[in-house]
């Protein structure tokens, strides 16, 4: 598998900050900042976006009023050296600002694509774990499959579920919701 994400860290410039991202051109690429290192990924494809939109719909229908469900691009900040844009996120309503989520989401979801898979399964998973994001879901459109990670008592992610194809995943956190991976593909499945 080839990782096509560009990691940019200009020589002798020091770590970038969240403020540095505000001056970046809006060229359709997703810019994230991980410990001061800029990670740029290409715009997602049709299948990826179809899954994101369908998952948002499923979550939004069941979402209680104390939470909100949003899709990228919407920034999750932690300090001035981290800005992530999960494909789908659930956060506590009280934690959001108009511009960003300056607190850990209660759920972060990434849909794998060839250009982001290694990054999503390793780097971003580790950052969400470090931030204390209780649930991290990874959707593989190829199977299709949903893998669910939750923080254990020591603050480490453990895989707690995997549903593929027509299997049903009954989430309890952050709120009860039923997910069938194949249904997220819609007519593309």
Short mmCIF file of N, CA and C in Angstrom, two decimals:
data_model
loop_
_atom_site.label_atom_id
_atom_site.label_comp_id
_atom_site.label_asym_id
_atom_site.label_seq_id
_atom_site.Cartn_x
_atom_site.Cartn_y
_atom_site.Cartn_z
N UNK A 1 0.84 -1.16 0.00
CA UNK A 1 0.00 0.00 0.00
C UNK A 1 0.89 1.23 0.00
N UNK A 2 0.56 2.22 -0.80
CA UNK A 2 1.33 3.44 -0.89
C UNK A 2 0.65 4.54 -0.11
N UNK A 3 1.41 5.25 0.69
CA UNK A 3 0.88 6.41 1.39
C UNK A 3 1.17 7.62 0.52
N UNK A 4 0.14 8.35 0.16
CA UNK A 4 0.31 9.49 -0.71
C UNK A 4 0.16 10.81 0.03
N UNK A 5 0.00 10.75 1.34
CA UNK A 5 -0.11 11.98 2.12
C UNK A 5 1.23 12.70 2.08
N UNK A 6 1.17 13.98 1.80
CA UNK A 6 2.38 14.79 1.82
C UNK A 6 2.60 15.27 3.24
N UNK A 7 3.78 15.07 3.76
CA UNK A 7 4.11 15.60 5.08
C UNK A 7 5.11 16.72 4.85
N UNK A 8 4.70 17.92 5.22
CA UNK A 8 5.52 19.08 4.96
C UNK A 8 6.01 19.69 6.26
N UNK A 9 7.29 19.91 6.35
CA UNK A 9 7.90 20.56 7.51
C UNK A 9 9.11 21.30 6.98
N UNK A 10 8.93 22.56 6.57
CA UNK A 10 10.03 23.29 5.96
C UNK A 10 11.27 23.31 6.85
N UNK A 11 12.43 23.14 6.24
CA UNK A 11 13.69 23.12 6.98
C UNK A 11 13.89 24.43 7.72
N UNK A 12 14.40 24.32 8.93
CA UNK A 12 14.73 25.47 9.77
C UNK A 12 13.54 26.36 10.11
N UNK A 13 12.33 25.88 9.95
CA UNK A 13 11.17 26.72 10.24
C UNK A 13 10.59 26.46 11.62
N UNK A 14 10.98 25.37 12.25
CA UNK A 14 10.38 25.00 13.53
C UNK A 14 9.00 24.43 13.30
N UNK A 15 8.37 23.96 14.35
CA UNK A 15 7.04 23.38 14.20
C UNK A 15 6.02 24.43 13.76
N UNK A 16 5.08 24.00 12.96
CA UNK A 16 3.98 24.88 12.56
C UNK A 16 2.96 24.95 13.68
N UNK A 17 2.11 25.95 13.62
CA UNK A 17 1.05 26.11 14.61
C UNK A 17 -0.30 26.13 13.92
N UNK A 18 -1.34 26.00 14.71
CA UNK A 18 -2.70 26.07 14.18
C UNK A 18 -2.91 27.40 13.46
N UNK A 19 -2.34 28.47 13.97
CA UNK A 19 -2.47 29.78 13.33
C UNK A 19 -1.84 29.78 11.93
N UNK A 20 -0.76 29.03 11.75
CA UNK A 20 -0.13 28.93 10.43
C UNK A 20 -1.07 28.31 9.40
N UNK A 21 -1.94 27.40 9.84
CA UNK A 21 -2.87 26.75 8.92
C UNK A 21 -3.90 27.72 8.36
N UNK A 22 -4.22 28.76 9.12
CA UNK A 22 -5.25 29.70 8.68
C UNK A 22 -4.86 30.41 7.39
N UNK A 23 -3.57 30.52 7.11
CA UNK A 23 -3.12 31.17 5.88
C UNK A 23 -2.93 30.22 4.71
N UNK A 24 -3.23 28.95 4.91
CA UNK A 24 -3.05 27.96 3.83
C UNK A 24 -4.13 28.15 2.76
N UNK A 25 -3.78 27.94 1.49
CA UNK A 25 -4.78 28.07 0.43
C UNK A 25 -5.84 26.97 0.53
N UNK A 26 -7.05 27.31 0.17
CA UNK A 26 -8.14 26.33 0.14
C UNK A 26 -8.14 25.71 -1.26
N UNK A 27 -7.41 24.60 -1.41
CA UNK A 27 -7.24 23.99 -2.73
C UNK A 27 -7.87 22.61 -2.83
N UNK A 28 -8.77 22.28 -1.90
CA UNK A 28 -9.44 20.99 -1.94
C UNK A 28 -8.71 19.89 -1.20
N UNK A 29 -7.50 20.15 -0.79
CA UNK A 29 -6.75 19.17 -0.01
C UNK A 29 -7.01 19.40 1.47
N UNK A 30 -6.95 18.32 2.23
CA UNK A 30 -7.16 18.42 3.67
C UNK A 30 -5.82 18.65 4.35
N UNK A 31 -5.74 19.70 5.13
CA UNK A 31 -4.52 20.02 5.89
C UNK A 31 -4.76 19.75 7.36
N UNK A 32 -3.90 18.93 7.94
CA UNK A 32 -3.96 18.65 9.37
C UNK A 32 -2.59 18.91 9.96
N UNK A 33 -2.58 19.16 11.25
CA UNK A 33 -1.33 19.45 11.94
C UNK A 33 -1.18 18.45 13.08
N UNK A 34 -0.08 17.72 13.06
CA UNK A 34 0.17 16.71 14.09
C UNK A 34 1.52 17.02 14.73
N UNK A 35 1.45 17.46 15.96
CA UNK A 35 2.66 17.84 16.70
C UNK A 35 3.52 18.82 15.91
N UNK A 36 2.86 19.79 15.27
CA UNK A 36 3.57 20.82 14.53
C UNK A 36 3.99 20.45 13.13
N UNK A 37 3.67 19.24 12.69
CA UNK A 37 4.01 18.78 11.33
C UNK A 37 2.75 18.81 10.47
N UNK A 38 2.86 19.46 9.32
CA UNK A 38 1.74 19.58 8.40
C UNK A 38 1.56 18.29 7.61
N UNK A 39 0.34 17.76 7.60
CA UNK A 39 0.01 16.57 6.82
C UNK A 39 -1.08 16.98 5.83
N UNK A 40 -0.79 16.83 4.54
CA UNK A 40 -1.71 17.23 3.49
C UNK A 40 -2.15 15.99 2.73
N UNK A 41 -3.46 15.81 2.60
CA UNK A 41 -3.98 14.66 1.87
C UNK A 41 -4.90 15.14 0.75
N UNK A 42 -5.01 14.36 -0.32
CA UNK A 42 -5.87 14.76 -1.43
C UNK A 42 -7.34 14.75 -1.04
N UNK A 43 -8.13 15.44 -1.83
CA UNK A 43 -9.58 15.43 -1.61
C UNK A 43 -10.08 13.99 -1.72
N UNK A 44 -11.03 13.61 -0.87
CA UNK A 44 -11.54 12.23 -0.91
C UNK A 44 -12.37 11.97 -2.15
N UNK A 45 -12.49 10.68 -2.49
CA UNK A 45 -13.25 10.26 -3.65
C UNK A 45 -14.73 10.04 -3.35
N UNK A 46 -15.45 9.66 -4.38
CA UNK A 46 -16.91 9.50 -4.30
C UNK A 46 -17.32 8.46 -3.26
N UNK A 47 -16.73 7.28 -3.31
CA UNK A 47 -17.10 6.20 -2.39
C UNK A 47 -16.88 6.63 -0.95
N UNK A 48 -15.74 7.24 -0.69
CA UNK A 48 -15.41 7.75 0.63
C UNK A 48 -16.47 8.74 1.10
N UNK A 49 -16.79 9.71 0.26
CA UNK A 49 -17.75 10.74 0.65
C UNK A 49 -19.16 10.18 0.82
N UNK A 50 -19.53 9.20 0.00
CA UNK A 50 -20.85 8.57 0.16
C UNK A 50 -20.97 7.91 1.53
N UNK A 51 -19.92 7.23 1.95
CA UNK A 51 -19.93 6.59 3.27
C UNK A 51 -20.02 7.64 4.37
N UNK A 52 -19.25 8.70 4.25
CA UNK A 52 -19.27 9.77 5.26
C UNK A 52 -20.68 10.34 5.40
N UNK A 53 -21.31 10.65 4.29
CA UNK A 53 -22.65 11.26 4.33
C UNK A 53 -23.67 10.29 4.91
N UNK A 54 -23.61 9.03 4.49
CA UNK A 54 -24.58 8.05 5.02
C UNK A 54 -24.37 7.80 6.51
N UNK A 55 -23.12 7.73 6.95
CA UNK A 55 -22.86 7.55 8.37
C UNK A 55 -23.36 8.77 9.16
N UNK A 56 -23.10 9.96 8.64
CA UNK A 56 -23.59 11.17 9.30
C UNK A 56 -25.11 11.09 9.49
N UNK A 57 -25.83 10.68 8.44
CA UNK A 57 -27.30 10.57 8.53
C UNK A 57 -27.72 9.61 9.63
N UNK A 58 -27.10 8.43 9.67
CA UNK A 58 -27.45 7.41 10.67
C UNK A 58 -27.18 7.95 12.08
N UNK A 59 -26.03 8.57 12.27
CA UNK A 59 -25.69 9.10 13.59
C UNK A 59 -26.59 10.28 13.97
N UNK A 60 -26.85 11.15 13.03
CA UNK A 60 -27.66 12.35 13.30
C UNK A 60 -29.07 12.00 13.75
N UNK A 61 -29.66 10.97 13.16
CA UNK A 61 -31.02 10.55 13.53
C UNK A 61 -31.08 10.13 14.99
N UNK A 62 -30.05 9.47 15.48
CA UNK A 62 -30.05 8.95 16.85
C UNK A 62 -29.39 9.87 17.87
N UNK A 63 -28.78 10.94 17.40
CA UNK A 63 -27.98 11.81 18.27
C UNK A 63 -28.84 12.56 19.29
N UNK A 64 -28.56 12.37 20.59
CA UNK A 64 -29.29 13.12 21.61
C UNK A 64 -28.85 14.59 21.62
N UNK A 65 -29.66 15.47 22.21
CA UNK A 65 -29.39 16.91 22.13
C UNK A 65 -28.08 17.38 22.78
N UNK A 66 -27.50 16.60 23.67
CA UNK A 66 -26.26 17.05 24.30
C UNK A 66 -25.03 16.83 23.43
N UNK A 67 -25.22 16.22 22.25
CA UNK A 67 -24.13 15.98 21.32
C UNK A 67 -24.44 16.62 19.98
N UNK A 68 -23.41 16.73 19.13
CA UNK A 68 -23.61 17.14 17.75
C UNK A 68 -22.73 16.26 16.87
N UNK A 69 -23.18 16.02 15.64
CA UNK A 69 -22.47 15.19 14.67
C UNK A 69 -22.08 16.09 13.50
N UNK A 70 -20.80 16.12 13.16
CA UNK A 70 -20.32 16.94 12.06
C UNK A 70 -19.39 16.12 11.16
N UNK A 71 -19.20 16.61 9.94
CA UNK A 71 -18.29 15.96 9.00
C UNK A 71 -17.17 16.93 8.63
N UNK A 72 -16.08 16.38 8.11
CA UNK A 72 -14.96 17.20 7.66
C UNK A 72 -15.41 18.06 6.48
N UNK A 73 -14.85 19.23 6.34
CA UNK A 73 -13.78 19.77 7.16
C UNK A 73 -14.32 20.51 8.38
N UNK A 74 -13.98 20.04 9.55
CA UNK A 74 -14.26 20.73 10.81
C UNK A 74 -13.13 20.36 11.76
N UNK A 75 -12.49 21.36 12.31
CA UNK A 75 -11.24 21.16 13.05
C UNK A 75 -11.45 20.75 14.50
N UNK A 76 -10.64 19.78 14.91
CA UNK A 76 -10.49 19.41 16.31
C UNK A 76 -9.11 19.93 16.72
N UNK A 77 -9.07 20.77 17.74
CA UNK A 77 -7.80 21.35 18.20
C UNK A 77 -7.42 20.83 19.57
N UNK A 78 -6.13 20.69 19.75
CA UNK A 78 -5.56 20.44 21.07
C UNK A 78 -4.27 21.24 21.14
N UNK A 79 -4.30 22.35 21.85
CA UNK A 79 -3.14 23.22 21.89
C UNK A 79 -2.93 23.89 20.55
N UNK A 80 -1.72 24.39 20.33
CA UNK A 80 -1.46 25.09 19.07
C UNK A 80 -0.66 24.26 18.07
N UNK A 81 -0.44 22.97 18.37
CA UNK A 81 0.35 22.11 17.48
C UNK A 81 -0.45 20.94 16.90
N UNK A 82 -1.74 20.85 17.26
CA UNK A 82 -2.57 19.75 16.74
C UNK A 82 -3.88 20.30 16.19
N UNK A 83 -4.14 19.97 14.92
CA UNK A 83 -5.44 20.22 14.31
C UNK A 83 -5.76 19.00 13.44
N UNK A 84 -6.81 18.30 13.81
CA UNK A 84 -7.26 17.13 13.07
C UNK A 84 -8.62 17.42 12.45
N UNK A 85 -8.92 16.73 11.37
CA UNK A 85 -10.23 16.84 10.73
C UNK A 85 -10.76 15.44 10.47
N UNK A 86 -11.35 14.81 11.49
CA UNK A 86 -11.90 13.47 11.26
C UNK A 86 -13.00 13.53 10.21
N UNK A 87 -13.18 12.42 9.50
CA UNK A 87 -14.22 12.37 8.48
C UNK A 87 -15.59 12.63 9.09
N UNK A 88 -15.84 12.03 10.24
CA UNK A 88 -17.08 12.26 11.00
C UNK A 88 -16.67 12.39 12.46
N UNK A 89 -17.31 13.29 13.18
CA UNK A 89 -17.03 13.41 14.60
C UNK A 89 -18.31 13.65 15.37
N UNK A 90 -18.30 13.18 16.62
CA UNK A 90 -19.37 13.48 17.57
C UNK A 90 -18.70 14.16 18.75
N UNK A 91 -19.23 15.31 19.12
CA UNK A 91 -18.71 16.04 20.27
C UNK A 91 -19.83 16.49 21.17
N UNK A 92 -19.47 16.83 22.39
CA UNK A 92 -20.46 17.39 23.32
C UNK A 92 -20.82 18.78 22.82
N UNK A 93 -22.09 19.07 22.75
CA UNK A 93 -22.56 20.36 22.23
C UNK A 93 -21.88 21.52 22.94
N UNK A 94 -21.71 21.42 24.24
CA UNK A 94 -21.11 22.50 25.02
C UNK A 94 -19.64 22.73 24.72
N UNK A 95 -18.97 21.78 24.08
CA UNK A 95 -17.54 21.90 23.78
C UNK A 95 -17.25 22.61 22.47
N UNK A 96 -18.23 22.71 21.58
CA UNK A 96 -18.01 23.31 20.26
C UNK A 96 -17.96 24.84 20.33
N UNK A 97 -17.15 25.41 19.45
CA UNK A 97 -17.25 26.83 19.13
C UNK A 97 -17.80 26.88 17.71
N UNK A 98 -18.04 28.06 17.19
CA UNK A 98 -18.49 28.18 15.80
C UNK A 98 -17.43 27.69 14.83
N UNK A 99 -16.17 27.79 15.24
CA UNK A 99 -15.05 27.53 14.35
C UNK A 99 -14.45 26.14 14.49
N UNK A 100 -14.49 25.57 15.71
CA UNK A 100 -13.77 24.32 15.93
C UNK A 100 -14.28 23.58 17.16
N UNK A 101 -13.63 22.47 17.43
CA UNK A 101 -13.88 21.69 18.64
C UNK A 101 -12.56 21.67 19.41
N UNK A 102 -12.41 22.55 20.42
CA UNK A 102 -11.16 22.63 21.17
C UNK A 102 -11.09 21.63 22.32
N UNK A 103 -11.79 20.54 22.20
CA UNK A 103 -11.81 19.47 23.20
C UNK A 103 -11.83 18.15 22.43
N UNK A 104 -11.47 17.05 23.08
CA UNK A 104 -11.52 15.77 22.36
C UNK A 104 -12.95 15.43 21.95
N UNK A 105 -13.14 14.96 20.72
CA UNK A 105 -14.47 14.45 20.38
C UNK A 105 -14.75 13.20 21.20
N UNK A 106 -16.03 12.87 21.37
CA UNK A 106 -16.35 11.61 22.06
C UNK A 106 -16.26 10.45 21.08
N UNK A 107 -16.39 10.76 19.78
CA UNK A 107 -16.23 9.77 18.72
C UNK A 107 -15.55 10.44 17.54
N UNK A 108 -14.52 9.81 17.01
CA UNK A 108 -13.88 10.23 15.76
C UNK A 108 -13.95 9.04 14.81
N UNK A 109 -14.32 9.31 13.56
CA UNK A 109 -14.45 8.26 12.55
C UNK A 109 -13.58 8.63 11.35
N UNK A 110 -12.81 7.67 10.88
CA UNK A 110 -12.04 7.84 9.66
C UNK A 110 -12.44 6.76 8.67
N UNK A 111 -12.65 7.17 7.42
CA UNK A 111 -12.93 6.25 6.32
C UNK A 111 -11.62 6.08 5.56
N UNK A 112 -11.16 4.85 5.46
CA UNK A 112 -9.87 4.59 4.82
C UNK A 112 -9.92 4.87 3.33
N UNK A 113 -8.82 5.37 2.82
CA UNK A 113 -8.61 5.50 1.38
C UNK A 113 -7.14 5.19 1.13
N UNK A 114 -6.76 4.89 -0.10
CA UNK A 114 -5.36 4.53 -0.35
C UNK A 114 -4.37 5.58 0.14
N UNK A 115 -4.76 6.84 0.08
CA UNK A 115 -3.81 7.90 0.46
C UNK A 115 -3.75 8.15 1.96
N UNK A 116 -4.69 7.59 2.74
CA UNK A 116 -4.72 7.90 4.17
C UNK A 116 -4.71 6.69 5.09
N UNK A 117 -4.80 5.49 4.57
CA UNK A 117 -5.01 4.31 5.41
C UNK A 117 -3.95 4.14 6.49
N UNK A 118 -2.69 4.19 6.14
CA UNK A 118 -1.63 3.98 7.14
C UNK A 118 -1.67 5.09 8.18
N UNK A 119 -1.87 6.30 7.72
CA UNK A 119 -1.97 7.47 8.61
C UNK A 119 -3.15 7.32 9.57
N UNK A 120 -4.33 6.91 9.05
CA UNK A 120 -5.53 6.76 9.88
C UNK A 120 -5.39 5.63 10.90
N UNK A 121 -4.77 4.54 10.48
CA UNK A 121 -4.65 3.36 11.36
C UNK A 121 -3.53 3.47 12.38
N UNK A 122 -2.63 4.39 12.19
CA UNK A 122 -1.49 4.51 13.10
C UNK A 122 -1.41 5.89 13.74
N UNK A 123 -1.00 6.87 12.97
CA UNK A 123 -0.76 8.21 13.53
C UNK A 123 -2.01 8.81 14.14
N UNK A 124 -3.08 8.88 13.36
CA UNK A 124 -4.29 9.53 13.89
C UNK A 124 -4.90 8.73 15.04
N UNK A 125 -4.85 7.43 14.94
CA UNK A 125 -5.35 6.61 16.06
C UNK A 125 -4.57 6.94 17.33
N UNK A 126 -3.26 7.04 17.23
CA UNK A 126 -2.42 7.35 18.40
C UNK A 126 -2.73 8.74 18.95
N UNK A 127 -2.97 9.70 18.07
CA UNK A 127 -3.28 11.06 18.53
C UNK A 127 -4.63 11.09 19.23
N UNK A 128 -5.64 10.46 18.64
CA UNK A 128 -6.96 10.43 19.30
C UNK A 128 -6.88 9.73 20.65
N UNK A 129 -6.10 8.68 20.72
CA UNK A 129 -5.89 7.98 21.99
C UNK A 129 -5.26 8.93 23.01
N UNK A 130 -4.22 9.63 22.59
CA UNK A 130 -3.53 10.57 23.47
C UNK A 130 -4.44 11.71 23.92
N UNK A 131 -5.34 12.15 23.04
CA UNK A 131 -6.27 13.23 23.39
C UNK A 131 -7.36 12.77 24.35
N UNK A 132 -7.60 11.45 24.40
CA UNK A 132 -8.66 10.93 25.26
C UNK A 132 -10.00 10.81 24.55
N UNK A 133 -9.98 10.67 23.22
CA UNK A 133 -11.20 10.45 22.45
C UNK A 133 -11.68 9.03 22.76
N UNK A 134 -12.84 8.93 23.41
CA UNK A 134 -13.27 7.63 23.93
C UNK A 134 -13.42 6.56 22.85
N UNK A 135 -14.04 6.93 21.72
CA UNK A 135 -14.29 5.93 20.67
C UNK A 135 -13.66 6.39 19.36
N UNK A 136 -13.02 5.45 18.67
CA UNK A 136 -12.41 5.70 17.37
C UNK A 136 -12.88 4.59 16.44
N UNK A 137 -13.60 4.98 15.39
CA UNK A 137 -14.10 4.01 14.41
C UNK A 137 -13.33 4.17 13.12
N UNK A 138 -13.01 3.04 12.49
CA UNK A 138 -12.34 3.04 11.20
C UNK A 138 -13.21 2.23 10.24
N UNK A 139 -13.55 2.84 9.12
CA UNK A 139 -14.36 2.17 8.11
C UNK A 139 -13.50 1.87 6.90
N UNK A 140 -13.48 0.60 6.51
CA UNK A 140 -12.76 0.16 5.31
C UNK A 140 -13.79 -0.05 4.22
N UNK A 141 -13.85 0.83 3.22
CA UNK A 141 -14.86 0.71 2.17
C UNK A 141 -14.69 -0.53 1.31
N UNK A 142 -13.49 -1.09 1.24
CA UNK A 142 -13.22 -2.23 0.38
C UNK A 142 -13.96 -3.48 0.84
N UNK A 143 -14.09 -3.69 2.14
CA UNK A 143 -14.73 -4.94 2.62
C UNK A 143 -16.24 -4.92 2.45
N UNK A 144 -17.05 -4.05 2.80
CA UNK A 144 -16.90 -2.94 3.73
C UNK A 144 -16.91 -3.46 5.17
N UNK A 145 -16.18 -2.75 6.04
CA UNK A 145 -16.10 -3.17 7.44
C UNK A 145 -15.94 -1.96 8.34
N UNK A 146 -16.43 -2.11 9.55
CA UNK A 146 -16.28 -1.10 10.60
C UNK A 146 -15.52 -1.73 11.75
N UNK A 147 -14.41 -1.12 12.13
CA UNK A 147 -13.64 -1.58 13.29
C UNK A 147 -13.76 -0.51 14.36
N UNK A 148 -14.06 -0.95 15.58
CA UNK A 148 -14.33 -0.04 16.69
C UNK A 148 -13.26 -0.19 17.76
N UNK A 149 -12.66 0.93 18.12
CA UNK A 149 -11.69 0.99 19.21
C UNK A 149 -12.26 1.87 20.31
N UNK A 150 -12.08 1.43 21.56
CA UNK A 150 -12.49 2.25 22.70
C UNK A 150 -11.37 2.27 23.72
N UNK A 151 -11.30 3.38 24.46
CA UNK A 151 -10.28 3.50 25.49
C UNK A 151 -10.57 2.54 26.63
N UNK A 152 -9.52 1.87 27.12
CA UNK A 152 -9.67 1.03 28.30
C UNK A 152 -9.40 1.87 29.55
N UNK A 153 -9.39 1.25 30.71
CA UNK A 153 -9.21 1.99 31.96
C UNK A 153 -7.84 2.67 32.06
N UNK A 154 -6.87 2.19 31.29
CA UNK A 154 -5.54 2.79 31.29
C UNK A 154 -5.38 3.87 30.22
N UNK A 155 -6.46 4.14 29.46
CA UNK A 155 -6.39 5.16 28.42
C UNK A 155 -5.79 4.69 27.12
N UNK A 156 -5.80 3.37 26.88
CA UNK A 156 -5.28 2.80 25.64
C UNK A 156 -6.43 2.23 24.81
N UNK A 157 -6.33 2.38 23.48
CA UNK A 157 -7.37 1.83 22.62
C UNK A 157 -7.29 0.31 22.58
N UNK A 158 -8.45 -0.29 22.68
CA UNK A 158 -8.62 -1.73 22.48
C UNK A 158 -9.69 -1.91 21.41
N UNK A 159 -9.47 -2.86 20.49
CA UNK A 159 -10.52 -3.16 19.53
C UNK A 159 -11.62 -3.90 20.27
N UNK A 160 -12.83 -3.35 20.22
CA UNK A 160 -13.95 -3.94 20.95
C UNK A 160 -14.99 -4.56 20.02
N UNK A 161 -14.91 -4.24 18.73
CA UNK A 161 -15.88 -4.81 17.79
C UNK A 161 -15.37 -4.65 16.37
N UNK A 162 -15.88 -5.54 15.52
CA UNK A 162 -15.68 -5.41 14.08
C UNK A 162 -16.90 -6.00 13.41
N UNK A 163 -17.48 -5.24 12.51
CA UNK A 163 -18.63 -5.70 11.73
C UNK A 163 -18.28 -5.53 10.26
N UNK A 164 -18.58 -6.56 9.47
CA UNK A 164 -18.28 -6.51 8.04
C UNK A 164 -19.53 -6.87 7.25
N UNK A 165 -19.62 -6.30 6.05
CA UNK A 165 -20.73 -6.62 5.16
C UNK A 165 -22.07 -6.29 5.78
N UNK A 166 -22.91 -7.34 5.91
CA UNK A 166 -24.26 -7.15 6.45
C UNK A 166 -24.34 -7.37 7.95
N UNK A 167 -23.20 -7.57 8.61
CA UNK A 167 -23.21 -7.72 10.07
C UNK A 167 -23.63 -6.40 10.71
N UNK A 168 -24.27 -6.51 11.85
CA UNK A 168 -24.78 -5.34 12.55
C UNK A 168 -23.87 -5.01 13.73
N UNK A 169 -23.52 -3.73 13.84
CA UNK A 169 -22.82 -3.24 15.03
C UNK A 169 -23.80 -2.38 15.80
N UNK A 170 -24.04 -2.76 17.04
CA UNK A 170 -24.93 -1.99 17.93
C UNK A 170 -24.06 -1.19 18.87
N UNK A 171 -23.87 0.07 18.56
CA UNK A 171 -23.05 0.94 19.41
C UNK A 171 -23.82 1.34 20.65
N UNK A 172 -23.10 1.45 21.75
CA UNK A 172 -23.66 2.00 22.98
C UNK A 172 -23.08 3.38 23.25
N UNK A 173 -21.86 3.62 22.74
CA UNK A 173 -21.19 4.89 22.95
C UNK A 173 -20.90 5.55 21.62
N UNK A 174 -21.04 6.80 21.48
CA UNK A 174 -21.44 7.75 22.51
C UNK A 174 -22.93 7.74 22.81
N UNK A 175 -23.71 7.06 21.96
CA UNK A 175 -25.14 6.87 22.18
C UNK A 175 -25.56 5.64 21.37
N UNK A 176 -26.67 5.02 21.73
CA UNK A 176 -27.09 3.82 21.00
C UNK A 176 -27.40 4.12 19.52
N UNK A 177 -26.80 3.33 18.66
CA UNK A 177 -27.03 3.46 17.22
C UNK A 177 -26.66 2.13 16.56
N UNK A 178 -27.36 1.81 15.49
CA UNK A 178 -27.16 0.56 14.75
C UNK A 178 -26.48 0.88 13.43
N UNK A 179 -25.34 0.21 13.17
CA UNK A 179 -24.57 0.44 11.94
C UNK A 179 -24.41 -0.89 11.20
N UNK A 180 -24.73 -0.88 9.91
CA UNK A 180 -24.49 -2.02 9.03
C UNK A 180 -23.53 -1.53 7.93
N UNK A 181 -22.30 -2.00 7.92
CA UNK A 181 -21.31 -1.46 6.99
C UNK A 181 -21.76 -1.41 5.52
N UNK A 182 -22.37 -2.48 5.02
CA UNK A 182 -22.78 -2.49 3.60
C UNK A 182 -23.80 -1.39 3.30
N UNK A 183 -24.65 -1.08 4.26
CA UNK A 183 -25.65 -0.03 4.05
C UNK A 183 -25.02 1.34 3.88
N UNK A 184 -23.82 1.52 4.40
CA UNK A 184 -23.14 2.81 4.26
C UNK A 184 -22.69 3.06 2.82
N UNK A 185 -22.60 2.00 2.03
CA UNK A 185 -22.22 2.14 0.62
C UNK A 185 -23.39 2.56 -0.25
N UNK A 186 -24.62 2.32 0.22
CA UNK A 186 -25.79 2.66 -0.59
C UNK A 186 -25.74 1.96 -1.93
N UNK A 187 -26.06 2.68 -2.97
CA UNK A 187 -26.10 2.08 -4.32
C UNK A 187 -24.70 1.80 -4.88
N UNK A 188 -23.66 2.26 -4.19
CA UNK A 188 -22.30 1.95 -4.63
C UNK A 188 -21.85 0.57 -4.19
N UNK A 189 -22.65 -0.07 -3.32
CA UNK A 189 -22.29 -1.39 -2.79
C UNK A 189 -22.65 -2.45 -3.73
#
